[in-house]
PDB file of C-alpha atoms in Angstrom:
ATOM      1  CA  MET A   1     -41.716-115.060 -94.652  1.00  0.00           C
ATOM      2  CA  LYS A   2     -39.169-117.138 -96.558  1.00  0.00           C
ATOM      3  CA  VAL A   3     -37.077-119.686 -94.661  1.00  0.00           C
ATOM      4  CA  LYS A   4     -33.741-120.422 -96.258  1.00  0.00           C
ATOM      5  CA  LYS A   5     -31.104-122.882 -95.154  1.00  0.00           C
ATOM      6  CA  GLY A   6     -27.573-121.805 -95.978  1.00  0.00           C
ATOM      7  CA  CYS A   7     -25.321-124.259 -97.688  1.00  0.00           C
ATOM      8  CA  ASN A   8     -21.820-124.716 -96.446  1.00  0.00           C
ATOM      9  CA  SER A   9     -19.775-123.525 -99.340  1.00  0.00           C
ATOM     10  CA  THR A  10     -16.739-125.778 -99.532  1.00  0.00           C
ATOM     11  CA  ASP A  11     -15.170-123.476-102.097  1.00  0.00           C
ATOM     12  CA  ALA A  12     -13.892-126.569-103.926  1.00  0.00           C
ATOM     13  CA  GLY A  13     -12.441-125.668-107.275  1.00  0.00           C
ATOM     14  CA  VAL A  14     -12.662-121.918-106.630  1.00  0.00           C
ATOM     15  CA  PRO A  15      -9.395-120.109-107.405  1.00  0.00           C
ATOM     16  CA  VAL A  16      -7.756-118.278-104.513  1.00  0.00           C
ATOM     17  CA  THR A  17      -8.169-114.509-104.752  1.00  0.00           C
ATOM     18  CA  THR A  18      -6.858-111.602-102.713  1.00  0.00           C
ATOM     19  CA  GLU A  19      -8.583-108.446-101.598  1.00  0.00           C
ATOM     20  CA  GLU A  20      -6.135-106.400-103.671  1.00  0.00           C
ATOM     21  CA  GLU A  21      -7.045-108.336-106.825  1.00  0.00           C
ATOM     22  CA  LEU A  22     -10.757-107.855-106.198  1.00  0.00           C
ATOM     23  CA  LEU A  23     -10.421-104.129-105.543  1.00  0.00           C
ATOM     24  CA  ALA A  24      -8.841-103.814-108.996  1.00  0.00           C
ATOM     25  CA  ASN A  25     -11.866-105.490-110.665  1.00  0.00           C
ATOM     26  CA  THR A  26     -14.710-103.447-112.113  1.00  0.00           C
ATOM     27  CA  VAL A  27     -17.197-106.217-111.200  1.00  0.00           C
ATOM     28  CA  ILE A  28     -16.918-108.599-108.253  1.00  0.00           C
ATOM     29  CA  THR A  29     -18.764-111.923-108.513  1.00  0.00           C
ATOM     30  CA  PRO A  30     -19.735-114.590-105.957  1.00  0.00           C
ATOM     31  CA  GLU A  31     -16.909-116.810-107.208  1.00  0.00           C
ATOM     32  CA  ASP A  32     -14.458-113.973-106.542  1.00  0.00           C
ATOM     33  CA  VAL A  33     -15.339-113.657-102.832  1.00  0.00           C
ATOM     34  CA  LEU A  34     -15.450-117.435-102.364  1.00  0.00           C
ATOM     35  CA  GLY A  35     -11.750-117.414-103.205  1.00  0.00           C
ATOM     36  CA  LEU A  36     -10.843-115.065-100.345  1.00  0.00           C
ATOM     37  CA  GLN A  37      -8.717-116.763 -97.699  1.00  0.00           C
ATOM     38  CA  LYS A  38      -9.047-114.174 -94.917  1.00  0.00           C
ATOM     39  CA  ILE A  39     -11.263-111.344 -93.717  1.00  0.00           C
ATOM     40  CA  THR A  40     -11.147-108.206 -95.847  1.00  0.00           C
ATOM     41  CA  GLU A  41      -9.564-105.082 -94.421  1.00  0.00           C
ATOM     42  CA  ASN A  42     -11.637-102.767 -96.627  1.00  0.00           C
ATOM     43  CA  TYR A  43     -15.098-102.685 -98.126  1.00  0.00           C
ATOM     44  CA  LEU A  44     -15.110-104.187-101.621  1.00  0.00           C
ATOM     45  CA  CYS A  45     -17.803-101.821-102.862  1.00  0.00           C
ATOM     46  CA  GLY A  46     -19.100 -98.420-101.905  1.00  0.00           C
ATOM     47  CA  PRO A  47     -22.599 -97.448-100.758  1.00  0.00           C
ATOM     48  CA  ASP A  48     -23.239 -95.894-104.187  1.00  0.00           C
ATOM     49  CA  GLU A  49     -23.161 -99.394-105.741  1.00  0.00           C
ATOM     50  CA  ASN A  50     -26.376-100.282-103.930  1.00  0.00           C
ATOM     51  CA  VAL A  51     -28.460 -98.939-106.821  1.00  0.00           C
ATOM     52  CA  TYR A  52     -31.376-101.142-105.703  1.00  0.00           C
ATOM     53  CA  ASN A  53     -31.619 -99.267-102.391  1.00  0.00           C
ATOM     54  CA  ILE A  54     -31.572-102.492-100.390  1.00  0.00           C
ATOM     55  CA  ASP A  55     -31.814-101.569 -96.733  1.00  0.00           C
ATOM     56  CA  PHE A  56     -31.649-104.121 -93.911  1.00  0.00           C
ATOM     57  CA  THR A  57     -33.811-102.729 -91.143  1.00  0.00           C
ATOM     58  CA  ARG A  58     -33.989-105.458 -88.504  1.00  0.00           C
ATOM     59  CA  PHE A  59     -32.731-108.868 -87.536  1.00  0.00           C
ATOM     60  CA  LYS A  60     -33.019-111.248 -84.653  1.00  0.00           C
ATOM     61  CA  ILE A  61     -30.810-114.262 -83.955  1.00  0.00           C
ATOM     62  CA  ARG A  62     -32.211-117.220 -82.046  1.00  0.00           C
ATOM     63  CA  ASP A  63     -31.194-120.712 -81.008  1.00  0.00           C
ATOM     64  CA  MET A  64     -33.208-122.982 -83.310  1.00  0.00           C
ATOM     65  CA  GLU A  65     -33.325-125.791 -80.737  1.00  0.00           C
ATOM     66  CA  THR A  66     -34.634-123.759 -77.774  1.00  0.00           C
ATOM     67  CA  GLY A  67     -36.126-120.699 -79.485  1.00  0.00           C
ATOM     68  CA  THR A  68     -34.109-118.441 -77.158  1.00  0.00           C
ATOM     69  CA  VAL A  69     -33.428-115.003 -78.657  1.00  0.00           C
ATOM     70  CA  LEU A  70     -29.677-114.423 -78.504  1.00  0.00           C
ATOM     71  CA  PHE A  71     -29.442-111.071 -80.231  1.00  0.00           C
ATOM     72  CA  GLU A  72     -31.823-108.535 -81.764  1.00  0.00           C
ATOM     73  CA  ILE A  73     -31.138-105.238 -83.464  1.00  0.00           C
ATOM     74  CA  THR A  74     -33.002-102.677 -85.510  1.00  0.00           C
ATOM     75  CA  LYS A  75     -31.322-100.429 -88.033  1.00  0.00           C
ATOM     76  CA  PRO A  76     -29.128 -97.711 -86.562  1.00  0.00           C
ATOM     77  CA  PRO A  77     -28.703 -94.401 -88.355  1.00  0.00           C
ATOM     78  CA  SER A  78     -26.994 -94.946 -91.708  1.00  0.00           C
ATOM     79  CA  THR A  79     -23.280 -94.308 -92.119  1.00  0.00           C
ATOM     80  CA  GLY A  80     -23.076 -95.590 -95.672  1.00  0.00           C
ATOM     81  CA  HIS A  81     -21.264 -98.812 -94.717  1.00  0.00           C
ATOM     82  CA  ASN A  82     -22.561-101.290 -92.213  1.00  0.00           C
ATOM     83  CA  MET A  83     -20.219-102.476 -89.473  1.00  0.00           C
ATOM     84  CA  LEU A  84     -21.693-104.383 -86.571  1.00  0.00           C
ATOM     85  CA  LEU A  85     -20.021-105.107 -83.245  1.00  0.00           C
ATOM     86  CA  PHE A  86     -21.668-108.219 -81.818  1.00  0.00           C
ATOM     87  CA  SER A  87     -21.165-109.062 -78.149  1.00  0.00           C
ATOM     88  CA  SER A  88     -22.395-112.228 -76.445  1.00  0.00           C
ATOM     89  CA  THR A  89     -21.433-114.776 -73.826  1.00  0.00           C
ATOM     90  CA  ALA A  90     -19.276-117.869 -74.334  1.00  0.00           C
ATOM     91  CA  SER A  91     -22.400-120.086 -74.314  1.00  0.00           C
ATOM     92  CA  TYR A  92     -23.222-118.707 -77.770  1.00  0.00           C
ATOM     93  CA  LEU A  93     -20.336-120.795 -79.138  1.00  0.00           C
ATOM     94  CA  ASP A  94     -22.093-124.007 -78.052  1.00  0.00           C
ATOM     95  CA  VAL A  95     -25.139-123.331 -80.246  1.00  0.00           C
ATOM     96  CA  ARG A  96     -24.995-125.468 -83.395  1.00  0.00           C
ATOM     97  CA  THR A  97     -28.031-124.191 -85.317  1.00  0.00           C
ATOM     98  CA  LEU A  98     -28.910-120.494 -85.383  1.00  0.00           C
ATOM     99  CA  GLY A  99     -31.816-118.808 -87.052  1.00  0.00           C
ATOM    100  CA  ALA A 100     -31.623-115.178 -88.068  1.00  0.00           C
ATOM    101  CA  ALA A 101     -35.303-115.397 -87.306  1.00  0.00           C
ATOM    102  CA  LEU A 102     -36.411-112.079 -88.613  1.00  0.00           C
ATOM    103  CA  VAL A 103     -34.283-110.608 -91.333  1.00  0.00           C
ATOM    104  CA  GLU A 104     -36.229-107.610 -92.517  1.00  0.00           C
ATOM    105  CA  PHE A 105     -35.201-105.492 -95.482  1.00  0.00           C
ATOM    106  CA  THR A 106     -36.678-103.045 -97.932  1.00  0.00           C
ATOM    107  CA  VAL A 107     -36.068-102.644-101.642  1.00  0.00           C
ATOM    108  CA  GLY A 108     -36.153 -99.439-103.707  1.00  0.00           C
ATOM    109  CA  ASP A 109     -38.142 -98.814-106.884  1.00  0.00           C
ATOM    110  CA  MET A 110     -36.397-101.430-109.065  1.00  0.00           C
ATOM    111  CA  PRO A 111     -37.210-105.159-108.981  1.00  0.00           C
ATOM    112  CA  ILE A 112     -34.389-107.473-107.919  1.00  0.00           C
ATOM    113  CA  ASP A 113     -33.737-110.809-109.589  1.00  0.00           C
ATOM    114  CA  ASN A 114     -31.250-113.301-108.209  1.00  0.00           C
ATOM    115  CA  PHE A 115     -30.532-111.639-104.856  1.00  0.00           C
ATOM    116  CA  ARG A 116     -27.836-113.632-103.044  1.00  0.00           C
ATOM    117  CA  MET A 117     -25.762-113.302 -99.875  1.00  0.00           C
ATOM    118  CA  ILE A 118     -22.445-114.981 -99.134  1.00  0.00           C
ATOM    119  CA  GLU A 119     -21.327-114.684 -95.534  1.00  0.00           C
ATOM    120  CA  ARG A 120     -17.859-115.801 -94.452  1.00  0.00           C
ATOM    121  CA  HIS A 121     -16.862-116.172 -90.782  1.00  0.00           C
ATOM    122  CA  TYR A 122     -13.222-116.107 -89.693  1.00  0.00           C
ATOM    123  CA  PHE A 123     -11.243-116.355 -86.507  1.00  0.00           C
ATOM    124  CA  ARG A 124      -8.022-114.517 -87.085  1.00  0.00           C
ATOM    125  CA  GLU A 125      -7.138-115.652 -90.599  1.00  0.00           C
ATOM    126  CA  LYS A 126      -8.852-119.053 -90.452  1.00  0.00           C
ATOM    127  CA  LEU A 127     -12.142-119.573 -92.264  1.00  0.00           C
ATOM    128  CA  LEU A 128     -14.618-121.097 -89.803  1.00  0.00           C
ATOM    129  CA  LYS A 129     -17.623-121.344 -92.101  1.00  0.00           C
ATOM    130  CA  SER A 130     -18.956-119.950 -95.362  1.00  0.00           C
ATOM    131  CA  PHE A 131     -22.710-119.572 -95.918  1.00  0.00           C
ATOM    132  CA  ASP A 132     -24.512-119.020 -99.201  1.00  0.00           C
ATOM    133  CA  PHE A 133     -28.153-117.842 -99.190  1.00  0.00           C
ATOM    134  CA  GLU A 134     -30.493-117.147-102.106  1.00  0.00           C
ATOM    135  CA  PHE A 135     -33.161-114.509-101.461  1.00  0.00           C
ATOM    136  CA  GLY A 136     -34.685-114.925-104.913  1.00  0.00           C
ATOM    137  CA  PHE A 137     -36.899-112.267-106.494  1.00  0.00           C
ATOM    138  CA  CYS A 138     -37.837-109.089-104.598  1.00  0.00           C
ATOM    139  CA  MET A 139     -40.606-106.808-105.821  1.00  0.00           C
ATOM    140  CA  PRO A 140     -39.883-103.091-106.185  1.00  0.00           C
ATOM    141  CA  SER A 141     -40.795-100.853-103.246  1.00  0.00           C
ATOM    142  CA  SER A 142     -41.305-103.875-101.015  1.00  0.00           C
ATOM    143  CA  LYS A 143     -40.622-104.802 -97.405  1.00  0.00           C
ATOM    144  CA  ASN A 144     -39.363-108.376 -97.110  1.00  0.00           C
ATOM    145  CA  THR A 145     -38.733-110.861 -94.333  1.00  0.00           C
ATOM    146  CA  CYS A 146     -36.969-114.191 -94.383  1.00  0.00           C
ATOM    147  CA  GLU A 147     -35.222-116.551 -92.028  1.00  0.00           C
ATOM    148  CA  HIS A 148     -31.705-117.819 -92.594  1.00  0.00           C
ATOM    149  CA  ILE A 149     -30.666-120.981 -90.814  1.00  0.00           C
ATOM    150  CA  TYR A 150     -27.001-121.211 -89.884  1.00  0.00           C
ATOM    151  CA  GLU A 151     -25.510-124.584 -89.028  1.00  0.00           C
ATOM    152  CA  PHE A 152     -22.122-124.186 -87.421  1.00  0.00           C
ATOM    153  CA  PRO A 153     -19.506-126.928 -87.193  1.00  0.00           C
ATOM    154  CA  PRO A 154     -18.370-128.023 -83.738  1.00  0.00           C
ATOM    155  CA  LEU A 155     -15.375-125.995 -82.600  1.00  0.00           C
ATOM    156  CA  SER A 156     -12.525-127.436 -80.581  1.00  0.00           C
ATOM    157  CA  GLU A 157     -12.216-126.389 -76.934  1.00  0.00           C
ATOM    158  CA  GLU A 158      -8.927-124.692 -77.809  1.00  0.00           C
ATOM    159  CA  ILE A 159     -10.448-122.594 -80.627  1.00  0.00           C
ATOM    160  CA  MET A 160     -13.422-121.602 -78.436  1.00  0.00           C
ATOM    161  CA  ARG A 161     -11.095-120.593 -75.590  1.00  0.00           C
ATOM    162  CA  GLU A 162      -9.026-118.466 -77.992  1.00  0.00           C
ATOM    163  CA  MET A 163     -12.179-116.840 -79.420  1.00  0.00           C
ATOM    164  CA  ILE A 164     -13.335-115.954 -75.886  1.00  0.00           C
ATOM    165  CA  LEU A 165      -9.917-114.628 -74.833  1.00  0.00           C
ATOM    166  CA  HIS A 166      -9.551-112.488 -77.976  1.00  0.00           C
ATOM    167  CA  PRO A 167     -12.725-110.424 -78.414  1.00  0.00           C
ATOM    168  CA  TYR A 168     -13.457-109.018 -81.850  1.00  0.00           C
ATOM    169  CA  GLU A 169     -10.868-111.232 -83.565  1.00  0.00           C
ATOM    170  CA  THR A 170     -13.778-113.348 -84.794  1.00  0.00           C
ATOM    171  CA  GLN A 171     -15.092-111.484 -87.832  1.00  0.00           C
ATOM    172  CA  SER A 172     -17.375-111.860 -90.811  1.00  0.00           C
ATOM    173  CA  ASP A 173     -17.800-110.419 -94.270  1.00  0.00           C
ATOM    174  CA  SER A 174     -21.312-110.389 -95.743  1.00  0.00           C
ATOM    175  CA  PHE A 175     -21.407-109.910 -99.495  1.00  0.00           C
ATOM    176  CA  TYR A 176     -24.691-109.167-101.312  1.00  0.00           C
ATOM    177  CA  PHE A 177     -25.112-109.781-105.035  1.00  0.00           C
ATOM    178  CA  VAL A 178     -27.769-108.972-107.605  1.00  0.00           C
ATOM    179  CA  ASP A 179     -27.428-110.904-110.858  1.00  0.00           C
ATOM    180  CA  ASN A 180     -23.964-112.061-109.729  1.00  0.00           C
ATOM    181  CA  LYS A 181     -22.616-108.530-109.197  1.00  0.00           C
ATOM    182  CA  LEU A 182     -21.556-107.271-105.755  1.00  0.00           C
ATOM    183  CA  VAL A 183     -23.837-104.421-104.644  1.00  0.00           C
ATOM    184  CA  MET A 184     -23.340-104.383-100.840  1.00  0.00           C
ATOM    185  CA  HIS A 185     -20.664-105.419 -98.362  1.00  0.00           C
ATOM    186  CA  ASN A 186     -21.194-105.504 -94.585  1.00  0.00           C
ATOM    187  CA  LYS A 187     -18.711-106.445 -91.883  1.00  0.00           C
ATOM    188  CA  ALA A 188     -19.083-107.636 -88.284  1.00  0.00           C
ATOM    189  CA  ASP A 189     -16.728-108.245 -85.372  1.00  0.00           C
ATOM    190  CA  TYR A 190     -17.733-110.645 -82.572  1.00  0.00           C
ATOM    191  CA  SER A 191     -16.931-110.878 -78.877  1.00  0.00           C
ATOM    192  CA  TYR A 192     -17.842-113.919 -76.792  1.00  0.00           C
ATOM    193  CA  SER A 193     -16.415-112.607 -73.527  1.00  0.00           C
ATOM    194  CA  GLY A 194     -19.796-111.398 -72.240  1.00  0.00           C
ATOM    195  CA  GLY A 195     -19.200-107.659 -72.541  1.00  0.00           C
ATOM    196  CA  PRO A 196     -18.920-104.911 -75.157  1.00  0.00           C
TER     197      PRO A 196
END
C-alpha cells in the first residue's frame, strides 16, 4: 500500500479560470482546475473519457490521531458519474488530520503513468482547502491500494457553525488526471449535522 501526503496547493501564480471556460476546452489540465474559484455545477468530463477504466471500489476515512474509522464505503452500482453524499457529526470538523486509509481502485488493460488527483473542498463559494496527490505508475489490470493523508486547517467557530447549520453546502470536486489530462471527475456533498 502506498501512503501519500497531500500538499496544500496554494494556487499561487495560477490564472483564474471558470467552469464555462474549461467546458469549452478539448483538454483540461491540472493547472486549469487549480484556477477554479468555486465548486463546479457540472462534470468537466464524461464517463467515456475514462479510457483507462479506473474504478474506485472502496475507501475508508479515519482520524489519524486516534485511528477511529469515521466513514467507510464500498462501490455502489455505477451510474457513470460518481456523486457521494457524506453525512457525519459536527465532531468530524474538529479532526485535523484524516487518512483515507484504504483507497482501493482497479485499472483496466492499459498501464497508467503519472496518475494524479486534485481535490478541492469548498463551503459555499469559499475554497477551504486544495489537495494534490500523486498516485504514480499503475500496472495494467491491477488492483491498487494507497492511503491519502489530509491535513485540514483550523476552521473558525463561525464557519463550523455555518457548515453544521447548512448541510450539503460543503462540497468537493475530485479531478483525476493521467499524463496531465482530465479523465475522471467526482463530486461530493457533506453534512455535519449528524443525519442524512
